[in-house]
CSV table of C-alpha atoms in Angstrom, one decimal:
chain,number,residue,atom,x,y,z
A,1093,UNK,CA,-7.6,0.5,-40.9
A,1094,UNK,CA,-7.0,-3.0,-39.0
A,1095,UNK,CA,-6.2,-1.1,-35.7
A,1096,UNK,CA,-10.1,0.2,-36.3
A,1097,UNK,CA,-11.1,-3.3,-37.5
A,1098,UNK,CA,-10.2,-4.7,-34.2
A,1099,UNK,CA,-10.8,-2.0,-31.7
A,1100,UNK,CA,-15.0,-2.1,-33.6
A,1101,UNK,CA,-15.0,-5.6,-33.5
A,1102,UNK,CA,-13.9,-5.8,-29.7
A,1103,UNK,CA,-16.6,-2.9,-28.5
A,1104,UNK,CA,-19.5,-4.3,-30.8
A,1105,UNK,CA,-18.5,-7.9,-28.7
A,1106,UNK,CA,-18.3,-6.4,-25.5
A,1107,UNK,CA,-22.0,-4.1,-26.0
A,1108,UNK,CA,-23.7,-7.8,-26.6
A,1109,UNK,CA,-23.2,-8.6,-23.1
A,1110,UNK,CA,-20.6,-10.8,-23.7
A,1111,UNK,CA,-17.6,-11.1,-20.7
A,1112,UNK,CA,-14.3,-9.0,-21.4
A,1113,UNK,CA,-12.0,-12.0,-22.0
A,1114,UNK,CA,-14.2,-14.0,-24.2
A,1115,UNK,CA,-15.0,-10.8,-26.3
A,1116,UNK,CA,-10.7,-10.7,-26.5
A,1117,UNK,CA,-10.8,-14.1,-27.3
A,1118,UNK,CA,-13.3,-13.9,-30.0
A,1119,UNK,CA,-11.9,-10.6,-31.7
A,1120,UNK,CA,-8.6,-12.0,-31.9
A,1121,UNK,CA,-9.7,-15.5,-33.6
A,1122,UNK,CA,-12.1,-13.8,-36.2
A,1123,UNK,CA,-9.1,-11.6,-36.8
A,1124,UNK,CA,-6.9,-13.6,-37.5
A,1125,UNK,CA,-8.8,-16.3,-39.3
A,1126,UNK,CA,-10.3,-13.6,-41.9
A,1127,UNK,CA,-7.9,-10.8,-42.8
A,1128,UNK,CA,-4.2,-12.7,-41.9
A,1129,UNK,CA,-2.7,-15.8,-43.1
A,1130,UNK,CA,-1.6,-16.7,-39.5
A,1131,UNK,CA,-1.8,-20.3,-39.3
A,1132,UNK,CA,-3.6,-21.7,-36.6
A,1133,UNK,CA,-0.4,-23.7,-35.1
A,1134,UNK,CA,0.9,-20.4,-33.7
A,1135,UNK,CA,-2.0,-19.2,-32.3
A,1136,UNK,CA,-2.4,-22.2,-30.3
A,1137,UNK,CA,1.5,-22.2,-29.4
A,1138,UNK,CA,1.0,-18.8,-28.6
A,1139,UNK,CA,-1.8,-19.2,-26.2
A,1140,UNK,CA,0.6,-21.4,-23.7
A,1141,UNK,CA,4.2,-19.5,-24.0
A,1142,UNK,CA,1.8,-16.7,-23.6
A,1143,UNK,CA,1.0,-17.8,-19.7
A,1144,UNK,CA,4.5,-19.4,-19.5
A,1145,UNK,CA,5.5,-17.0,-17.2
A,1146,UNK,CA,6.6,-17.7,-13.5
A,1147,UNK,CA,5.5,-14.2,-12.4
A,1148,UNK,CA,1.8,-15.3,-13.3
A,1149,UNK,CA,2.1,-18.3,-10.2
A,1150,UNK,CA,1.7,-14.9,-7.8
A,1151,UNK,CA,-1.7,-14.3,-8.9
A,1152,UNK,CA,-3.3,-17.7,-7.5
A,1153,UNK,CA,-0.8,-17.4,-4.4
A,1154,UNK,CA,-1.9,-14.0,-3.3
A,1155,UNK,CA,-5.4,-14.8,-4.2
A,1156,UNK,CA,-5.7,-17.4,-1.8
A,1157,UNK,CA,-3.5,-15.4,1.0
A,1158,UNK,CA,-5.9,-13.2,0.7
A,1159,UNK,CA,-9.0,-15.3,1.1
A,1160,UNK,CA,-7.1,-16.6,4.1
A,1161,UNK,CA,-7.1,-13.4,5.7
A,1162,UNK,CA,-10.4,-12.2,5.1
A,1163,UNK,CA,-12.0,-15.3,6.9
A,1164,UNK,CA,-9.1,-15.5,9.7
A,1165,UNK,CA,-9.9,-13.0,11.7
A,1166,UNK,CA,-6.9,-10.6,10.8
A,1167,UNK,CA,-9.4,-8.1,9.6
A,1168,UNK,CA,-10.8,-7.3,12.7
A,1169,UNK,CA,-7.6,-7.1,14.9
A,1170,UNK,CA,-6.6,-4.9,12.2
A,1171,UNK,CA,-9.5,-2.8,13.3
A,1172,UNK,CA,-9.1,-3.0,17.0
A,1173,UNK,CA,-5.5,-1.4,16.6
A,1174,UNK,CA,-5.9,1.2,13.9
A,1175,UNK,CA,-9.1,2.1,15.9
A,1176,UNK,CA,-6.4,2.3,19.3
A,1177,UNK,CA,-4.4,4.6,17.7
A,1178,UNK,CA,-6.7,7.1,16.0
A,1179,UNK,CA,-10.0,6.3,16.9
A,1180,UNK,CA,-10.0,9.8,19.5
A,1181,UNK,CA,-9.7,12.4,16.5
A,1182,UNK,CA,-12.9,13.7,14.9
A,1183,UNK,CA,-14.5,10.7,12.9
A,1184,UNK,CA,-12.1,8.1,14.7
A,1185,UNK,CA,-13.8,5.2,13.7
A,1186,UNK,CA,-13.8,6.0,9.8
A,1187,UNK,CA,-9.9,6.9,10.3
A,1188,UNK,CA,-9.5,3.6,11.7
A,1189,UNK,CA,-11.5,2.2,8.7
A,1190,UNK,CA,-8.8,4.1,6.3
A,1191,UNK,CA,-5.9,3.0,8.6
A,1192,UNK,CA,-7.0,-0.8,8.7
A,1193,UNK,CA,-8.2,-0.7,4.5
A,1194,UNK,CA,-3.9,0.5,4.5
A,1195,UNK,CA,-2.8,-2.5,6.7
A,1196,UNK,CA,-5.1,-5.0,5.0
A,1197,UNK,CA,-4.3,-4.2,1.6
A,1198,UNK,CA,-0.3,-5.1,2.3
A,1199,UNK,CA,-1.2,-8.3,3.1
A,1200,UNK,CA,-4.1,-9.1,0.4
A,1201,UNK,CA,-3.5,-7.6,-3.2
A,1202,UNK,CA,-6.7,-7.0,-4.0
A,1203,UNK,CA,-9.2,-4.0,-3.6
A,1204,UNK,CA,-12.5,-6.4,-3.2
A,1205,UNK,CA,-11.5,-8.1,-0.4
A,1206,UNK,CA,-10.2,-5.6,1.3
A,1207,UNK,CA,-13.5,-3.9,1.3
A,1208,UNK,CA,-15.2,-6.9,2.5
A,1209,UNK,CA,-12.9,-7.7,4.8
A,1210,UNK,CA,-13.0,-4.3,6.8
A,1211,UNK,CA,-16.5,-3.0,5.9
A,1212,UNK,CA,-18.5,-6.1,6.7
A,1213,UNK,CA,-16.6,-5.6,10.4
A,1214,UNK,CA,-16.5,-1.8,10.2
A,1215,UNK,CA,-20.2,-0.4,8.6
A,1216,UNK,CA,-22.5,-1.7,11.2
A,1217,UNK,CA,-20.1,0.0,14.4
A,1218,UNK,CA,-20.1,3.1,12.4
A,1219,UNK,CA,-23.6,3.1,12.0
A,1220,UNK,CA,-24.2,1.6,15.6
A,1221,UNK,CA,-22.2,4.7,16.4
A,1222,UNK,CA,-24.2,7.1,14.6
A,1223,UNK,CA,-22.3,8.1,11.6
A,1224,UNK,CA,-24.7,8.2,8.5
A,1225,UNK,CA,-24.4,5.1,6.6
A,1226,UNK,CA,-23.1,6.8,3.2
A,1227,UNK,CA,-20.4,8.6,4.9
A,1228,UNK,CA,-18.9,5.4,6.1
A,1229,UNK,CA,-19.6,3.8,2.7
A,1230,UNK,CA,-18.0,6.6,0.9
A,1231,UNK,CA,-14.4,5.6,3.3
A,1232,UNK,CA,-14.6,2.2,3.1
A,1233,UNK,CA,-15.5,2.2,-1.2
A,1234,UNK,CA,-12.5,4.3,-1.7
A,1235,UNK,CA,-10.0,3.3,1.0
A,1236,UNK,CA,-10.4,-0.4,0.2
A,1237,UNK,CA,-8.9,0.7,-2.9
A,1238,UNK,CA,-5.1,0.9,-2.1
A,1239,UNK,CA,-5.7,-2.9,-2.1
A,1240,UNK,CA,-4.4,-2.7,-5.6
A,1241,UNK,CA,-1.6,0.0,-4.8
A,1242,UNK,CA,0.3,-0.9,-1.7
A,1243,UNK,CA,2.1,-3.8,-2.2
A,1244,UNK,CA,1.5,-7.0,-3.2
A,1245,UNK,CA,-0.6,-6.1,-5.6
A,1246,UNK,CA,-2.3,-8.3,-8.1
A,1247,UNK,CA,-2.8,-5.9,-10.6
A,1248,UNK,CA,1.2,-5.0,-10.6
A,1249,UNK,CA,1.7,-8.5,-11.4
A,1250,UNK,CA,-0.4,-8.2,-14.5
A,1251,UNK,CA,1.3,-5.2,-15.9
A,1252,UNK,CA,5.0,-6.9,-15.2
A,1253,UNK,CA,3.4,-10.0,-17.2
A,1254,UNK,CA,2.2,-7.4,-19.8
A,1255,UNK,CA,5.1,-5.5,-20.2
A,1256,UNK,CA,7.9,-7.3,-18.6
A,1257,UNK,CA,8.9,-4.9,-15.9
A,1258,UNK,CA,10.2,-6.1,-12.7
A,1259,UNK,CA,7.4,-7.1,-10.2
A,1260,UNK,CA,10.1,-6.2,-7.4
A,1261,UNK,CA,10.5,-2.4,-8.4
A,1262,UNK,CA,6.7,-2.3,-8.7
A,1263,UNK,CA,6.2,-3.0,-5.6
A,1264,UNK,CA,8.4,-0.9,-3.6
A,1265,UNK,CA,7.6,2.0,-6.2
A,1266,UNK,CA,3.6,1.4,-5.1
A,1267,UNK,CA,4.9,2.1,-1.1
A,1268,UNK,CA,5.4,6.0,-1.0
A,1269,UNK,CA,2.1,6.8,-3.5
A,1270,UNK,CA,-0.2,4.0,-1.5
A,1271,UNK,CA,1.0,5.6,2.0
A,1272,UNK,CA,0.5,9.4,0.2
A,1273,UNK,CA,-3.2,8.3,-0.9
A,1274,UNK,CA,-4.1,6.9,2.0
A,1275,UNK,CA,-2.9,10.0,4.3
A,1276,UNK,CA,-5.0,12.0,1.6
A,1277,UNK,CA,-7.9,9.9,2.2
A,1278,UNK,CA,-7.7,9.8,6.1
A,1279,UNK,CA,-7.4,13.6,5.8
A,1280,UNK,CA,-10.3,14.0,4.0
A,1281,UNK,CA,-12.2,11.6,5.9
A,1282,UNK,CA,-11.5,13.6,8.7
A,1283,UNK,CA,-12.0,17.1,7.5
A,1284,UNK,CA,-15.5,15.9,6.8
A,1285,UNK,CA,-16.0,14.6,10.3
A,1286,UNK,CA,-14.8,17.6,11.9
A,1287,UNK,CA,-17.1,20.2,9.7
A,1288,UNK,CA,-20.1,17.7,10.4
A,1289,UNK,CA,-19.0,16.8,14.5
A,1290,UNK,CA,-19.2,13.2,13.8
A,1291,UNK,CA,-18.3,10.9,16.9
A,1292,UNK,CA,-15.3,10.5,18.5
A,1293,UNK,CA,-14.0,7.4,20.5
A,1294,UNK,CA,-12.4,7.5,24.0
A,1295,UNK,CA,-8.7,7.8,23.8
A,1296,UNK,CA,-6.8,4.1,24.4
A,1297,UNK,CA,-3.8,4.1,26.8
A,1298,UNK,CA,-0.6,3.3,25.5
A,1299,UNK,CA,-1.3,0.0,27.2
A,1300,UNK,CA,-4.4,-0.8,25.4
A,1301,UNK,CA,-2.3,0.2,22.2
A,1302,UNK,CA,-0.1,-2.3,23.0
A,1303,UNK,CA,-2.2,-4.9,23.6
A,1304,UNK,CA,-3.9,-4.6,20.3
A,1305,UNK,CA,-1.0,-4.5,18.1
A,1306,UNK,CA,0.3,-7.8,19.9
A,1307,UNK,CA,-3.0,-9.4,18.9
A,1308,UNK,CA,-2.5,-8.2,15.4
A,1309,UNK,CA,1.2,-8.3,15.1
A,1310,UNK,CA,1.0,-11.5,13.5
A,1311,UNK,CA,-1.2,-10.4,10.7
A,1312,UNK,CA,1.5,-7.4,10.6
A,1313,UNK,CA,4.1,-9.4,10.2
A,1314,UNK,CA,3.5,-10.8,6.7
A,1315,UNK,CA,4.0,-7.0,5.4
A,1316,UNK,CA,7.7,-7.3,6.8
A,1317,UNK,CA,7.8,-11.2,5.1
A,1318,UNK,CA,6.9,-10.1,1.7
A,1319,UNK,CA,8.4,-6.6,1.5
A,1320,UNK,CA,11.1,-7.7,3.5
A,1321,UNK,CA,11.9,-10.8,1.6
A,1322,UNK,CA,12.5,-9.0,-1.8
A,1323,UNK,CA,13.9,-6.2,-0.8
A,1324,UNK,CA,16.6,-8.4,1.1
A,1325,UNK,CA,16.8,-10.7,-2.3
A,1326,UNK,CA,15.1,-13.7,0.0
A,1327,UNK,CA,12.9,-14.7,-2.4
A,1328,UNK,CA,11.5,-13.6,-5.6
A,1329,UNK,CA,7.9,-11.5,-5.9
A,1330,UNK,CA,6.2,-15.0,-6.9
A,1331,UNK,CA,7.9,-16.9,-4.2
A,1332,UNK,CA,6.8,-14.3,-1.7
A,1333,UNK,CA,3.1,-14.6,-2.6
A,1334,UNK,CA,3.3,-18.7,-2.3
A,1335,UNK,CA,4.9,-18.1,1.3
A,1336,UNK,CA,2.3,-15.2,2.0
A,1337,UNK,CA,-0.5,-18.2,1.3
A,1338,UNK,CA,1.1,-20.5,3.6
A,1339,UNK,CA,1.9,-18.3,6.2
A,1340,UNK,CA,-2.1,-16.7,5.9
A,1341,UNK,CA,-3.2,-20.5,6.0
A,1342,UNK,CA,-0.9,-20.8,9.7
A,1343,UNK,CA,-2.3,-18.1,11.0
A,1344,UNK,CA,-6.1,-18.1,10.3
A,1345,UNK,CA,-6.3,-22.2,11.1
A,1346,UNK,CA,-3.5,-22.1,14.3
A,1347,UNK,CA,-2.6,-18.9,15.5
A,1348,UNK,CA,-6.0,-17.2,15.5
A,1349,UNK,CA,-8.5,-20.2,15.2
A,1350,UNK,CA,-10.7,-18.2,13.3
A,1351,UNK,CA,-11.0,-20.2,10.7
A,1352,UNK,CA,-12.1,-24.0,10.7
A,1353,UNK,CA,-9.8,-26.8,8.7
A,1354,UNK,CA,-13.7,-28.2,7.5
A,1355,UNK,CA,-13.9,-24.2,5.8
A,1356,UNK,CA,-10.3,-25.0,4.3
A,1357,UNK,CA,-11.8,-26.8,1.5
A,1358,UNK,CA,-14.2,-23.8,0.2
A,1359,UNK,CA,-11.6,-21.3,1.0
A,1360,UNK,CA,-9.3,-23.3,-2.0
A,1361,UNK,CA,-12.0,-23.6,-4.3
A,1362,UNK,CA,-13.2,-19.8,-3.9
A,1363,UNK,CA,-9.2,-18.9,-4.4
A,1364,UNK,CA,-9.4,-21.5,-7.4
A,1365,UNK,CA,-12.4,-20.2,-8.9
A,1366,UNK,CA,-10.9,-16.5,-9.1
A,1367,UNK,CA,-7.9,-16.9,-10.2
A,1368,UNK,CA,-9.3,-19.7,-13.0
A,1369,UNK,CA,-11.4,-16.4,-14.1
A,1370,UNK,CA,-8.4,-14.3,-13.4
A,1371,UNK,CA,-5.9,-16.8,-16.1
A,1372,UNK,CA,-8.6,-17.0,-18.4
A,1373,UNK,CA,-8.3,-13.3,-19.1
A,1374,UNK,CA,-4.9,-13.2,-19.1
A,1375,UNK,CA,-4.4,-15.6,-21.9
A,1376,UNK,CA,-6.7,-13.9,-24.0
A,1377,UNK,CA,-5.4,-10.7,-23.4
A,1378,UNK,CA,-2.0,-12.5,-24.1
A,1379,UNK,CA,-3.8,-13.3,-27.6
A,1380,UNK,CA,-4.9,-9.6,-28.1
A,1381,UNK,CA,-1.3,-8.2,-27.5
A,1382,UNK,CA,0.1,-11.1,-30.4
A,1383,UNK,CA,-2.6,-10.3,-32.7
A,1384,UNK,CA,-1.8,-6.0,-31.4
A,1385,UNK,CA,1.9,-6.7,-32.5
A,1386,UNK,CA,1.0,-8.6,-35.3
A,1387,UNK,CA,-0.5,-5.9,-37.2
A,1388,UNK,CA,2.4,-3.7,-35.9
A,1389,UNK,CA,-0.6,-1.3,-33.8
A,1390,UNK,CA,1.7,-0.3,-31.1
A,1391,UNK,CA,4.3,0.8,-32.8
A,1392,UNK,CA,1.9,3.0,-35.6
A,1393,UNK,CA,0.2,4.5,-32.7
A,1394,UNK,CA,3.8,5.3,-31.2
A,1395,UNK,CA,5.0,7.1,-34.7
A,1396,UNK,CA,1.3,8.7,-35.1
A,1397,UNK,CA,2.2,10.1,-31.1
A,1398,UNK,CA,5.8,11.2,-31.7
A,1399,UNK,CA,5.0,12.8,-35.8
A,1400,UNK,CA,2.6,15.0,-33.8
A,1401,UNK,CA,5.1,16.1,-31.5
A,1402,UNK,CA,2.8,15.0,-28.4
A,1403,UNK,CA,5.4,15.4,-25.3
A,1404,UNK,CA,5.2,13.5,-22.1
A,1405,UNK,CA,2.8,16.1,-20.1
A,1406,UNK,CA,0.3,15.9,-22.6
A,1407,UNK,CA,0.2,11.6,-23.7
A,1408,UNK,CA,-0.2,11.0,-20.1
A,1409,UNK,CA,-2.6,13.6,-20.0
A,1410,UNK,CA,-4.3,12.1,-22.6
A,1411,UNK,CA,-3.8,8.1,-21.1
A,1412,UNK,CA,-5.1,8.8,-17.7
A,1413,UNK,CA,-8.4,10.3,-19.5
A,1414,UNK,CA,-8.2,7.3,-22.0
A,1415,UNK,CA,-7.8,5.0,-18.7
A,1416,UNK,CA,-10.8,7.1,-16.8
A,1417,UNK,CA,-12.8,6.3,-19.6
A,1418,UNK,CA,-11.9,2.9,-20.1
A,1419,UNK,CA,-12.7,2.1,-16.1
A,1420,UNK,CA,-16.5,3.0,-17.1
A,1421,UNK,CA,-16.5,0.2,-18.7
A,1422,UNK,CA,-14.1,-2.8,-17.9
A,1423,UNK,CA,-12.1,-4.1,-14.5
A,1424,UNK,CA,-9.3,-3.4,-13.9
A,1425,UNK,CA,-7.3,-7.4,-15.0
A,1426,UNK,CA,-9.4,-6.8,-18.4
A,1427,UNK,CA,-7.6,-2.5,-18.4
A,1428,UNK,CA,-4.2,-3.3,-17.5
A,1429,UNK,CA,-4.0,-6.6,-19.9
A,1430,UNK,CA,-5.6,-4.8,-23.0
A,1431,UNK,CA,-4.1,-1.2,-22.5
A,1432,UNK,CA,-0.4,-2.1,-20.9
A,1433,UNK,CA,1.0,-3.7,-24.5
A,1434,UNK,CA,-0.7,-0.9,-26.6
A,1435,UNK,CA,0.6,2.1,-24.6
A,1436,UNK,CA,3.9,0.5,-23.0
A,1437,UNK,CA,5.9,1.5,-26.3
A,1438,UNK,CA,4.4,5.0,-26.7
A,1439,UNK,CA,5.4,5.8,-23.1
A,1440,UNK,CA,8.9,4.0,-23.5
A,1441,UNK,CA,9.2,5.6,-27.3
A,1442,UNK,CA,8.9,9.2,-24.5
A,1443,UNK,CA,11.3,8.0,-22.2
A,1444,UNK,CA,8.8,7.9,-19.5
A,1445,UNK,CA,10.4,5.1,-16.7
A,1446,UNK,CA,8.3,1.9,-17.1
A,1447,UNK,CA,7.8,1.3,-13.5
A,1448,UNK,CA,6.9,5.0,-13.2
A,1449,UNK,CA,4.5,4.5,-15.9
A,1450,UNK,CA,2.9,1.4,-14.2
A,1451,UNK,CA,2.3,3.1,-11.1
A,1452,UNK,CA,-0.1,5.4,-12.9
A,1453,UNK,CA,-1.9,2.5,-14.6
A,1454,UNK,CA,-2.1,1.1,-11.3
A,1455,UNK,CA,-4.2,4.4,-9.6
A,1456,UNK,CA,-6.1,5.0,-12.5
A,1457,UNK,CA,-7.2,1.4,-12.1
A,1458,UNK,CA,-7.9,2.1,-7.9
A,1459,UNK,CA,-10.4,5.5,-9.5
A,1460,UNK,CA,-11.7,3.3,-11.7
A,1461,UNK,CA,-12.5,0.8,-9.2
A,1462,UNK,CA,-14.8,3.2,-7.2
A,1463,UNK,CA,-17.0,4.6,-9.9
A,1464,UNK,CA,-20.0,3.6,-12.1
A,1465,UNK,CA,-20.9,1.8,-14.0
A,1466,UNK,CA,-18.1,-1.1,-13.6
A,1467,UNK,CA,-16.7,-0.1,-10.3
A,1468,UNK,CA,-15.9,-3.2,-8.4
A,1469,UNK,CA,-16.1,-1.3,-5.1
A,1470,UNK,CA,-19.0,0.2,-5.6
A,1471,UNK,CA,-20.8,-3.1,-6.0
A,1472,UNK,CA,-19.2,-5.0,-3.3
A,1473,UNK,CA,-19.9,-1.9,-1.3
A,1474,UNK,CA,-23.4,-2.0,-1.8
A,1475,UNK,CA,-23.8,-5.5,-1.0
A,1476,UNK,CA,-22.4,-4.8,2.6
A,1477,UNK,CA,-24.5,-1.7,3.3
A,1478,UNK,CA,-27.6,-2.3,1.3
A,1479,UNK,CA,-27.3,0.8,-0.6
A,1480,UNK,CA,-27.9,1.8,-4.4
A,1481,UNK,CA,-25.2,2.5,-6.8
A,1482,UNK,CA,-26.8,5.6,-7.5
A,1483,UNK,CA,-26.5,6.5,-3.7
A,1484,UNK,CA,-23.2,5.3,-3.3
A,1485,UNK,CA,-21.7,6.8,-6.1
A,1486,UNK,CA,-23.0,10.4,-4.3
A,1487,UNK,CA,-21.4,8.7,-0.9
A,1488,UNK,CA,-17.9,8.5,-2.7
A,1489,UNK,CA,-17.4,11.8,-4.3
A,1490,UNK,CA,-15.6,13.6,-1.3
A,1491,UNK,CA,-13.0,10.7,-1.6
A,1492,UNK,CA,-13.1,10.2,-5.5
A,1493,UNK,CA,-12.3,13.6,-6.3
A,1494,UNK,CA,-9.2,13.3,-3.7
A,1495,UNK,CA,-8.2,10.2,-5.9
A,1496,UNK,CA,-8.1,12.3,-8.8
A,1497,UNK,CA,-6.0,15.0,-7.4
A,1498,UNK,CA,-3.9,12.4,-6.0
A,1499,UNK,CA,-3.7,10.9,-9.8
A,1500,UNK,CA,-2.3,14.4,-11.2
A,1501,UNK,CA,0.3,14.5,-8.2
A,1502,UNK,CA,1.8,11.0,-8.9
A,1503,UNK,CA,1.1,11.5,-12.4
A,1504,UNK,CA,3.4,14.5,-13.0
A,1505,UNK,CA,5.7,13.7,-9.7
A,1506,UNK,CA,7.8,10.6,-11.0
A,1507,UNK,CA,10.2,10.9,-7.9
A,1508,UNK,CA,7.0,10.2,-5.7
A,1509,UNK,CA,6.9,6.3,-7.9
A,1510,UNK,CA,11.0,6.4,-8.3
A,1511,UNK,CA,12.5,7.2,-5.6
A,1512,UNK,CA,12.4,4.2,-3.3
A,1513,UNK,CA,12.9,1.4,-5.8
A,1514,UNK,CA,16.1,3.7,-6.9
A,1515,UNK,CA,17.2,3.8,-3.5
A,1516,UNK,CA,16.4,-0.7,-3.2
A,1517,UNK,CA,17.8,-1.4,-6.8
């Protein structure tokens, strides 16, 4: 009866308009204040141990790495090398926009920027080209996903702070599923070109190949410092994404020049602004899972799951449709904060692996991303090509139904998510 309380209380909030966190915030305080005897002293105590956590400092770090990136030019020489190495097979220039989305998401974290990043530079020499503008839409929406799948990955982060599963593991378990998706996508992508005889570039030389990775090696190179720097026990996860924001800031202001020390200043506050917004809903999600624990929700639901003999096939089934649904509504922070606590303990009641079960989470959040009505992509999208959501959520279907399929595969392949943090840890 409380669980439906809250879960009523949250939705009627949330239908007024009113933003995700301060809906959780809001649900959780009337809650409290008119059914429990929970004195107020906790909840307060509760709202700072609740962001006490030194795995939350790698949200602001790779935030601002990522910021770093986008305005420093590393986007582009991205570009010019993915473009170099596959830009003569049918559709070239789109492969190169799934290649470079790959690259740029293992050095930014996020699925946003990595859209802006490489569509504002890509959509206009696609269309220059004369590749209708909703086919290269439709790549860059759903490629720039795998910003939140290969690693670092901001939305990992949030899920180890929800459930406390090592940010490490996460990481190298999001390698083999992010480079899978993102041969799916190319595939696809390509598929498409060929049946509709899209352009094709002029093949590079192995020489001009060169030449381009040189230019973008040092953009490259920050994959090998964060990967490489927990895998080799360097540095932690959090420590990695406060040397990825130094390093970004080095190369975009140094190395490349392509970004001013005057822009400096509104880079920080940008990175400051998001990741204020992004620690706000944290702590009130960090209130929701109290008050969820509280009333002992979790582990009902997990008894509920387990009394009506519900195996592992069918509750994962049953939370990648809850977790479809819930991306219709909410972004993905606001999904992984709220659902991570609730379902954690049913999938851990199953003896489904944590970090197995956060890589789903993760690519249900990355389908999420790229449909309507909430889908981050989409929006950002449309603001670089000028297109309708309506039309772009047409553009995308090729790719979003790919994501699905890709969802079951991961979904019911564990090894796919296990095997290389196994082989790490």
């Amino acid at each position: 009866m409380n669980a439906a309380i809250i879960f009523i209380l949250l939705i009627v909030l949330m239908l007024t308009g009113m933003p995700v966190s301060i809906s959780l915030g809001l649900t959780v305080l009337t809650f409290l204040f008119t059914m429990t005897q929970v004195p107020v002293e906790s909840v307060a105590l509760k709202l700072f141990t609740g962001i006490e956590n030194f795995e939350i400092m790698a949200i602001p770090f790779f935030i601002l790495a990522g910021n770093f990136l986008t305005h420093g030019g590393v986007a582009r020489r991205m570009i010019n090398f993915a473009t170099s190495m596959v830009g003569h097979w049918h559709g070239g220039l789109a492969l190169a926009g799934v290649v470079a989305c790959a690259l740029f998401a293992a050095v930014s974290g996020s699925s946003p920027a990595t859209v802006v990043a490489i569509g504002s530079i890509l959509m206009p020499a696609m269309v220059k080209q004369g590749y209708p503008k909703s086919f290269g839409a439709g790549v860059i929406t759903t490629s720039g996903a795998l910003g939140i799948l290969i690693p670092p990955s901001i939305v990992m982060v949030m899920y180890s702070v929800s459930t406390n599963t090592s940010v490490g593991k996460l990481f190298m378990a999001g390698v083999v599923p992010g480079l899978i998706l993102a041969s799916m996508l190319g595939l696809t992508t390509w598929a498409l070109a060929r049946k509709k005889n899209y352009p094709r570039m002029k093949r590079s030389t192995w020489a001009e190949r060169m030449a381009a990775f040189r230019k973008s090696a040092w953009g490259l190179l920050l994959i090998v410092i964060v990967m490489g720097g927990i895998y080799t026990g360097v540095f932690t996860p959090t420590e990695a994404a406060a040397m990825s924001a130094v390093y970004a800031f080095v190369i975009a202001v140094f190395v490349y020049k392509d970004l001013k020390l005057s822009q400096v200043p509104k880079v920080l506050l940008d990175s400051a602004s998001m990741s204020a917004m992004l620690l706000y809903i944290i702590t009130n999600a960090v209130l929701f899972s109290y008050l969820m624990t509280h009333e002992n929700i979790p582990q009902a639901m997990a008894g509920w799951i387990m009394d009506k003999g519900f195996g592992p096939v069918s509750f994962l089934l049953v939370v990648n449709i809850l977790l479809l649904l819930a991306g219709n509504v909410m972004e993905p922070s606001s999904i992984t904060l709220i659902m991570a606590p609730i379902l954690f303990p049913v999938a851990s009641a199953l003896g489904i692996d944590p970090v197995h079960f956060g890589i789903i989470m993760t690519v249900n959040m990355e389908v999420g991303m790229c449909h309507p009505p909430v889908g981050l992509n989409l929006y950002v999208a449309s603001g670089i090509t000028k297109m309708g959501i309506t039309e772009l959520t047409v553009a995308v279907m090729p790719w979003l139904l790919t994501m699905i399929a890709f969802l079951l595969l991961i979904t019911y392949v564990p090894q796919l998510s296990l095997w290389l943090p196994n082989l790490v840890f």
